[in-house]
mmCIF file of C-alpha atoms in Angstrom:
data_model
loop_
_atom_site.group_PDB
_atom_site.id
_atom_site.type_symbol
_atom_site.label_atom_id
_atom_site.label_comp_id
_atom_site.label_asym_id
_atom_site.label_seq_id
_atom_site.Cartn_x
_atom_site.Cartn_y
_atom_site.Cartn_z
ATOM 1 C CA MET A 1 -88.379 -33.505 8.155
ATOM 2 C CA GLY A 2 -90.377 -34.398 5.024
ATOM 3 C CA LYS A 3 -91.720 -30.872 4.768
ATOM 4 C CA PHE A 4 -88.140 -29.449 4.953
ATOM 5 C CA ILE A 5 -86.982 -31.766 2.147
ATOM 6 C CA SER A 6 -89.999 -30.782 0.090
ATOM 7 C CA TYR A 7 -89.111 -27.100 0.668
ATOM 8 C CA LEU A 8 -85.598 -27.669 -0.615
ATOM 9 C CA LYS A 9 -87.108 -28.840 -3.902
ATOM 10 C CA THR A 10 -89.216 -25.748 -4.421
ATOM 11 C CA SER A 11 -88.385 -22.916 -6.842
ATOM 12 C CA SER A 12 -88.619 -20.434 -3.985
ATOM 13 C CA PHE A 13 -85.646 -22.037 -2.224
ATOM 14 C CA ARG A 14 -83.620 -22.146 -5.442
ATOM 15 C CA ASN A 15 -84.321 -18.466 -6.081
ATOM 16 C CA ASN A 16 -83.226 -17.559 -2.541
ATOM 17 C CA ILE A 17 -79.990 -19.530 -2.939
ATOM 18 C CA ILE A 18 -79.232 -17.878 -6.283
ATOM 19 C CA ALA A 19 -79.978 -14.438 -4.856
ATOM 20 C CA ALA A 20 -77.663 -15.071 -1.888
ATOM 21 C CA VAL A 21 -74.835 -16.281 -4.102
ATOM 22 C CA LEU A 22 -75.213 -13.282 -6.419
ATOM 23 C CA THR A 23 -75.225 -10.936 -3.437
ATOM 24 C CA VAL A 24 -71.968 -12.420 -2.139
ATOM 25 C CA VAL A 25 -70.360 -12.195 -5.589
ATOM 26 C CA VAL A 26 -71.427 -8.571 -5.989
ATOM 27 C CA LEU A 27 -70.098 -7.667 -2.532
ATOM 28 C CA LEU A 28 -66.765 -9.346 -3.257
ATOM 29 C CA MET A 29 -66.425 -7.536 -6.590
ATOM 30 C CA VAL A 30 -67.272 -4.192 -5.010
ATOM 31 C CA ALA A 31 -64.706 -4.766 -2.273
ATOM 32 C CA PHE A 32 -62.040 -5.872 -4.763
ATOM 33 C CA PHE A 33 -62.443 -2.931 -7.107
ATOM 34 C CA SER A 34 -62.739 -0.453 -4.234
ATOM 35 C CA LEU A 35 -59.502 -1.708 -2.728
ATOM 36 C CA ARG A 36 -57.849 -1.698 -6.144
ATOM 37 C CA TYR A 37 -58.916 1.916 -6.646
ATOM 38 C CA TYR A 38 -57.898 2.973 -3.154
ATOM 39 C CA THR A 39 -54.430 1.446 -3.375
ATOM 40 C CA LYS A 40 -53.951 2.361 -7.046
ATOM 41 C CA HIS A 41 -53.005 -1.225 -7.804
ATOM 42 C CA GLY A 42 -50.256 -1.441 -10.410
ATOM 43 C CA GLN A 43 -49.606 2.296 -10.228
ATOM 44 C CA GLY A 44 -46.337 3.520 -8.737
ATOM 45 C CA LEU A 45 -42.707 4.110 -9.596
ATOM 46 C CA ASN A 46 -39.156 3.061 -8.842
ATOM 47 C CA VAL A 47 -37.212 5.000 -6.220
ATOM 48 C CA PRO A 48 -34.324 6.862 -7.894
ATOM 49 C CA GLU A 49 -30.673 6.500 -6.865
ATOM 50 C CA LEU A 50 -30.018 9.350 -4.432
ATOM 51 C CA LYS A 51 -26.858 8.258 -2.609
ATOM 52 C CA GLY A 52 -23.901 10.410 -3.568
ATOM 53 C CA LEU A 53 -26.050 13.356 -4.657
ATOM 54 C CA ALA A 54 -26.086 16.782 -3.066
ATOM 55 C CA PHE A 55 -29.166 17.272 -0.887
ATOM 56 C CA ALA A 56 -30.662 19.872 -3.249
ATOM 57 C CA GLN A 57 -30.319 17.500 -6.222
ATOM 58 C CA ALA A 58 -31.960 14.658 -4.295
ATOM 59 C CA VAL A 59 -34.901 16.867 -3.290
ATOM 60 C CA GLU A 60 -35.349 18.026 -6.886
ATOM 61 C CA LYS A 61 -35.578 14.400 -8.078
ATOM 62 C CA LEU A 62 -38.049 13.402 -5.379
ATOM 63 C CA GLU A 63 -40.342 16.375 -5.921
ATOM 64 C CA ALA A 64 -40.373 15.784 -9.668
ATOM 65 C CA LEU A 65 -41.650 12.243 -9.012
ATOM 66 C CA GLY A 66 -44.223 13.331 -6.448
ATOM 67 C CA LEU A 67 -42.432 11.681 -3.538
ATOM 68 C CA ARG A 68 -42.108 13.098 -0.042
ATOM 69 C CA TYR A 69 -38.957 12.980 2.081
ATOM 70 C CA GLN A 70 -37.700 13.146 5.636
ATOM 71 C CA VAL A 71 -34.117 13.968 6.597
ATOM 72 C CA ASP A 72 -31.747 12.704 9.260
ATOM 73 C CA SER A 73 -28.062 13.623 9.589
ATOM 74 C CA VAL A 74 -24.795 12.055 10.675
ATOM 75 C CA TYR A 75 -21.183 13.193 10.504
ATOM 76 C CA ILE A 76 -18.645 11.382 8.323
ATOM 77 C CA MET A 77 -15.321 13.167 8.147
ATOM 78 C CA ASP A 78 -14.269 11.974 4.687
ATOM 79 C CA SER A 79 -17.597 12.770 2.954
ATOM 80 C CA PRO A 80 -18.577 16.207 1.599
ATOM 81 C CA PRO A 81 -21.077 18.129 3.766
ATOM 82 C CA GLY A 82 -24.651 18.033 2.477
ATOM 83 C CA MET A 83 -24.228 14.801 0.520
ATOM 84 C CA VAL A 84 -26.807 11.995 0.709
ATOM 85 C CA ILE A 85 -25.017 9.009 2.252
ATOM 86 C CA ASP A 86 -28.023 6.698 2.692
ATOM 87 C CA GLN A 87 -31.654 6.323 1.630
ATOM 88 C CA ASP A 88 -34.627 4.173 2.603
ATOM 89 C CA PRO A 89 -36.129 2.549 0.546
ATOM 90 C CA VAL A 90 -33.062 1.830 -1.569
ATOM 91 C CA ALA A 91 -32.840 2.724 -5.246
ATOM 92 C CA ASN A 92 -35.139 0.846 -7.707
ATOM 93 C CA THR A 93 -37.607 -0.155 -4.989
ATOM 94 C CA PHE A 94 -41.194 -0.010 -6.355
ATOM 95 C CA VAL A 95 -43.318 2.386 -4.269
ATOM 96 C CA LYS A 96 -46.680 4.150 -4.472
ATOM 97 C CA ASP A 97 -47.119 7.799 -5.348
ATOM 98 C CA ASN A 98 -46.606 10.214 -2.456
ATOM 99 C CA ARG A 99 -44.454 7.688 -0.539
ATOM 100 C CA THR A 100 -42.037 9.152 2.013
ATOM 101 C CA ILE A 101 -38.344 8.542 1.280
ATOM 102 C CA TYR A 102 -35.966 8.770 4.244
ATOM 103 C CA LEU A 103 -32.632 10.464 3.528
ATOM 104 C CA THR A 104 -29.469 10.509 5.651
ATOM 105 C CA ILE A 105 -27.329 13.591 5.018
ATOM 106 C CA ASN A 106 -23.715 14.230 6.009
ATOM 107 C CA THR A 107 -23.675 17.262 8.289
ATOM 108 C CA ALA A 108 -20.976 19.939 8.058
ATOM 109 C CA LEU A 109 -20.433 20.227 11.812
ATOM 110 C CA ALA A 110 -18.553 17.483 13.593
ATOM 111 C CA PRO A 111 -20.022 16.449 16.945
ATOM 112 C CA ASN A 112 -17.707 16.487 19.931
ATOM 113 C CA ALA A 113 -16.095 13.416 21.429
ATOM 114 C CA LYS A 114 -14.543 12.919 24.846
ATOM 115 C CA PHE A 115 -10.832 12.197 24.711
ATOM 116 C CA PRO A 116 -10.078 8.811 26.318
ATOM 117 C CA ASP A 117 -7.389 8.099 28.886
ATOM 118 C CA VAL A 118 -4.418 6.822 26.851
ATOM 119 C CA GLU A 119 -1.549 7.845 29.114
ATOM 120 C CA LEU A 120 0.882 4.984 29.823
ATOM 121 C CA LYS A 121 -1.009 2.693 27.469
ATOM 122 C CA SER A 122 0.688 0.886 24.583
ATOM 123 C CA LEU A 123 0.451 2.401 21.121
ATOM 124 C CA THR A 124 -1.840 -0.451 20.014
ATOM 125 C CA GLU A 125 -4.208 0.076 22.953
ATOM 126 C CA ALA A 126 -4.157 3.855 22.535
ATOM 127 C CA GLN A 127 -4.908 3.661 18.824
ATOM 128 C CA ALA A 128 -7.877 1.343 19.385
ATOM 129 C CA LEU A 129 -9.240 3.613 22.123
ATOM 130 C CA ILE A 130 -8.762 6.819 20.138
ATOM 131 C CA GLU A 131 -10.435 5.413 17.030
ATOM 132 C CA SER A 132 -13.345 3.984 19.057
ATOM 133 C CA PHE A 133 -14.101 7.565 20.171
ATOM 134 C CA GLY A 134 -14.220 8.790 16.562
ATOM 135 C CA LEU A 135 -10.744 10.349 16.648
ATOM 136 C CA LYS A 136 -7.635 9.578 14.598
ATOM 137 C CA ILE A 137 -3.937 9.052 15.215
ATOM 138 C CA GLY A 138 -1.748 11.862 13.925
ATOM 139 C CA ASP A 139 2.044 12.091 14.229
ATOM 140 C CA THR A 140 4.007 9.901 16.611
ATOM 141 C CA THR A 141 7.355 11.012 18.047
ATOM 142 C CA TYR A 142 9.692 9.337 20.509
ATOM 143 C CA LYS A 143 11.512 10.537 23.593
ATOM 144 C CA PRO A 144 13.871 8.694 25.933
ATOM 145 C CA ASP A 145 12.004 6.495 28.350
ATOM 146 C CA MET A 146 12.381 3.026 29.767
ATOM 147 C CA SER A 147 9.078 1.919 28.170
ATOM 148 C CA ARG A 148 8.941 1.172 24.450
ATOM 149 C CA ASP A 149 5.929 2.364 22.432
ATOM 150 C CA VAL A 150 4.087 3.563 25.533
ATOM 151 C CA VAL A 151 2.139 6.852 25.385
ATOM 152 C CA LEU A 152 3.848 9.536 27.447
ATOM 153 C CA GLN A 153 1.838 12.491 26.181
ATOM 154 C CA ALA A 154 -1.034 13.265 23.793
ATOM 155 C CA SER A 155 -1.586 16.592 22.049
ATOM 156 C CA PHE A 156 -4.036 18.246 19.662
ATOM 157 C CA GLY A 157 -3.053 21.270 17.605
ATOM 158 C CA GLY A 158 0.246 21.456 19.431
ATOM 159 C CA GLN A 159 -1.386 21.648 22.868
ATOM 160 C CA PRO A 160 -1.339 18.819 25.444
ATOM 161 C CA ILE A 161 -4.734 17.232 26.103
ATOM 162 C CA LYS A 162 -6.020 15.202 29.017
ATOM 163 C CA ALA A 163 -8.664 12.511 29.357
ATOM 164 C CA GLY A 164 -12.213 13.877 29.356
ATOM 165 C CA GLU A 165 -11.546 16.955 27.206
ATOM 166 C CA SER A 166 -13.953 17.517 24.302
ATOM 167 C CA LEU A 167 -12.671 17.463 20.732
ATOM 168 C CA PRO A 168 -14.432 17.464 17.346
ATOM 169 C CA LYS A 169 -14.834 13.947 16.001
ATOM 170 C CA GLY A 170 -12.261 13.164 13.337
ATOM 171 C CA SER A 171 -9.542 15.212 15.071
ATOM 172 C CA ARG A 172 -5.986 13.929 14.721
ATOM 173 C CA ILE A 173 -4.156 13.250 17.970
ATOM 174 C CA ASP A 174 -0.362 13.445 18.109
ATOM 175 C CA LEU A 175 1.374 11.078 20.508
ATOM 176 C CA VAL A 176 4.745 11.147 22.251
ATOM 177 C CA LEU A 177 5.981 7.600 22.879
ATOM 178 C CA GLY A 178 8.794 6.128 24.908
ATOM 179 C CA ASP A 179 11.717 4.790 22.877
ATOM 180 C CA GLY A 180 12.715 2.126 25.411
ATOM 181 C CA LYS A 181 16.197 3.608 25.850
ATOM 182 C CA GLY A 182 15.694 5.471 29.095
ATOM 183 C CA ASN A 183 18.538 3.639 30.843
ATOM 184 C CA GLU A 184 21.155 4.303 28.187
ATOM 185 C CA GLU A 185 23.844 6.856 28.898
ATOM 186 C CA VAL A 186 25.598 9.273 26.550
ATOM 187 C CA GLU A 187 28.642 11.466 26.893
ATOM 188 C CA ILE A 188 28.073 15.066 27.936
ATOM 189 C CA PRO A 189 28.988 17.350 25.016
ATOM 190 C CA SER A 190 30.796 20.649 25.536
ATOM 191 C CA LEU A 191 28.516 23.542 24.640
ATOM 192 C CA ILE A 192 30.901 26.351 25.615
ATOM 193 C CA GLY A 193 31.179 28.944 22.867
ATOM 194 C CA LEU A 194 28.025 27.790 21.010
ATOM 195 C CA THR A 195 24.958 29.920 20.409
ATOM 196 C CA LYS A 196 21.618 28.744 21.823
ATOM 197 C CA ASP A 197 20.531 27.243 18.477
ATOM 198 C CA GLU A 198 23.891 25.513 18.046
ATOM 199 C CA ALA A 199 23.705 24.140 21.583
ATOM 200 C CA LEU A 200 20.168 22.871 21.028
ATOM 201 C CA PHE A 201 21.244 21.126 17.836
ATOM 202 C CA ALA A 202 24.245 19.544 19.546
ATOM 203 C CA LEU A 203 22.121 18.261 22.409
ATOM 204 C CA ARG A 204 19.249 16.825 20.387
ATOM 205 C CA SER A 205 20.917 15.494 17.285
ATOM 206 C CA GLY A 206 24.137 14.185 18.704
ATOM 207 C CA ALA A 207 23.695 13.412 22.380
ATOM 208 C CA ARG A 208 19.890 12.972 22.604
ATOM 209 C CA LEU A 209 19.803 15.277 25.591
ATOM 210 C CA ASN A 210 17.326 18.076 26.300
ATOM 211 C CA LEU A 211 17.892 21.787 26.686
ATOM 212 C CA GLY A 212 17.087 22.793 30.267
ATOM 213 C CA ILE A 213 16.971 26.228 31.880
ATOM 214 C CA ILE A 214 18.382 29.125 29.840
ATOM 215 C CA SER A 215 19.802 32.052 31.776
ATOM 216 C CA TYR A 216 21.702 35.176 30.713
ATOM 217 C CA GLU A 217 24.662 37.011 32.182
ATOM 218 C CA GLY A 218 25.663 40.601 31.597
ATOM 219 C CA ASN A 219 24.186 43.057 29.120
ATOM 220 C CA ILE A 220 22.618 41.053 26.291
ATOM 221 C CA THR A 221 22.724 43.185 23.160
ATOM 222 C CA ASP A 222 21.854 40.403 20.700
ATOM 223 C CA SER A 223 20.432 37.106 21.979
ATOM 224 C CA THR A 224 21.045 35.401 18.638
ATOM 225 C CA THR A 225 24.806 35.910 18.905
ATOM 226 C CA ALA A 226 25.066 35.250 22.656
ATOM 227 C CA VAL A 227 27.173 32.160 23.378
ATOM 228 C CA VAL A 228 27.255 29.578 26.143
ATOM 229 C CA ILE A 229 29.697 30.479 28.917
ATOM 230 C CA ARG A 230 28.525 27.842 31.424
ATOM 231 C CA GLN A 231 26.573 24.597 31.333
ATOM 232 C CA ASP A 232 25.253 22.181 33.934
ATOM 233 C CA PRO A 233 26.021 19.324 33.936
ATOM 234 C CA PHE A 234 29.503 19.796 32.541
ATOM 235 C CA ALA A 235 31.827 16.925 31.701
ATOM 236 C CA THR A 236 34.380 16.365 34.477
ATOM 237 C CA ASP A 237 36.714 13.585 35.477
ATOM 238 C CA SER A 238 34.016 12.207 37.783
ATOM 239 C CA LEU A 239 31.024 12.838 35.478
ATOM 240 C CA ILE A 240 31.406 11.965 31.819
ATOM 241 C CA LYS A 241 28.038 10.394 30.941
ATOM 242 C CA VAL A 242 24.386 11.035 31.809
ATOM 243 C CA LYS A 243 21.133 9.275 30.893
ATOM 244 C CA ILE A 244 19.505 9.995 27.545
ATOM 245 C CA GLY A 245 16.993 12.832 27.887
ATOM 246 C CA THR A 246 18.801 14.562 30.756
ATOM 247 C CA PRO A 247 18.230 18.362 30.627
ATOM 248 C CA VAL A 248 21.356 20.532 30.320
ATOM 249 C CA ASN A 249 21.100 24.076 31.711
ATOM 250 C CA ILE A 250 23.090 26.810 29.956
ATOM 251 C CA THR A 251 24.123 30.407 30.634
ATOM 252 C CA LEU A 252 24.454 32.774 27.655
ATOM 253 C CA SER A 253 26.424 35.981 27.373
ATOM 254 C CA ASN A 254 27.524 38.493 24.734
ATOM 255 C CA LYS A 255 30.943 38.844 26.370
#
């Protein structure tokens, strides 16, 4: 033990300690400056604002700053195609040179969506369902039915559609709803002597009835001037009123 204590007091031990400390300091400095050089400490730039720019403009900005980019795409109906709608990192984030910036671009082609089953659902339920599938409500019209604000038919582009059919996202769906007046009755109008257009107007605007089967009698020289010579149902002593929406069949003739 005495010899060890005596050794600690020698100049040889002190020199070894100093050499070890210096070696550690040198290694730490080399590591620090190497890491600083490798990471280019303090060197970098702020990410530019790219949201709202056309894709070509965004790429031009990134390449001018020496930044790389990767692109993903989504479809947003109300945004112009090819526009940057999101970026990561966000604008003014400090990044190193050659950093990859992730861009989200609005694509021009709308993906398809399956049309949900909305038949006989309330307007509120149908609207929530339609919008959850990426579709929109278009025009709503009413027809006589016992149910009020219940979907009787859905159509797209004037054509009826059924559950499961594919439509482009963002499409507007027109709905026919019940008016809740299916049990009401109206008087049967007389259509005798009216043209087809006049009869249709009288049925829909005045009586809220529908035009049924159209048939012709005799030699029809001009269908636009042909007039109604028979109708079914026809007002009689025993039948004066029918339910709203009842179809009325007519026979036209040029006689």
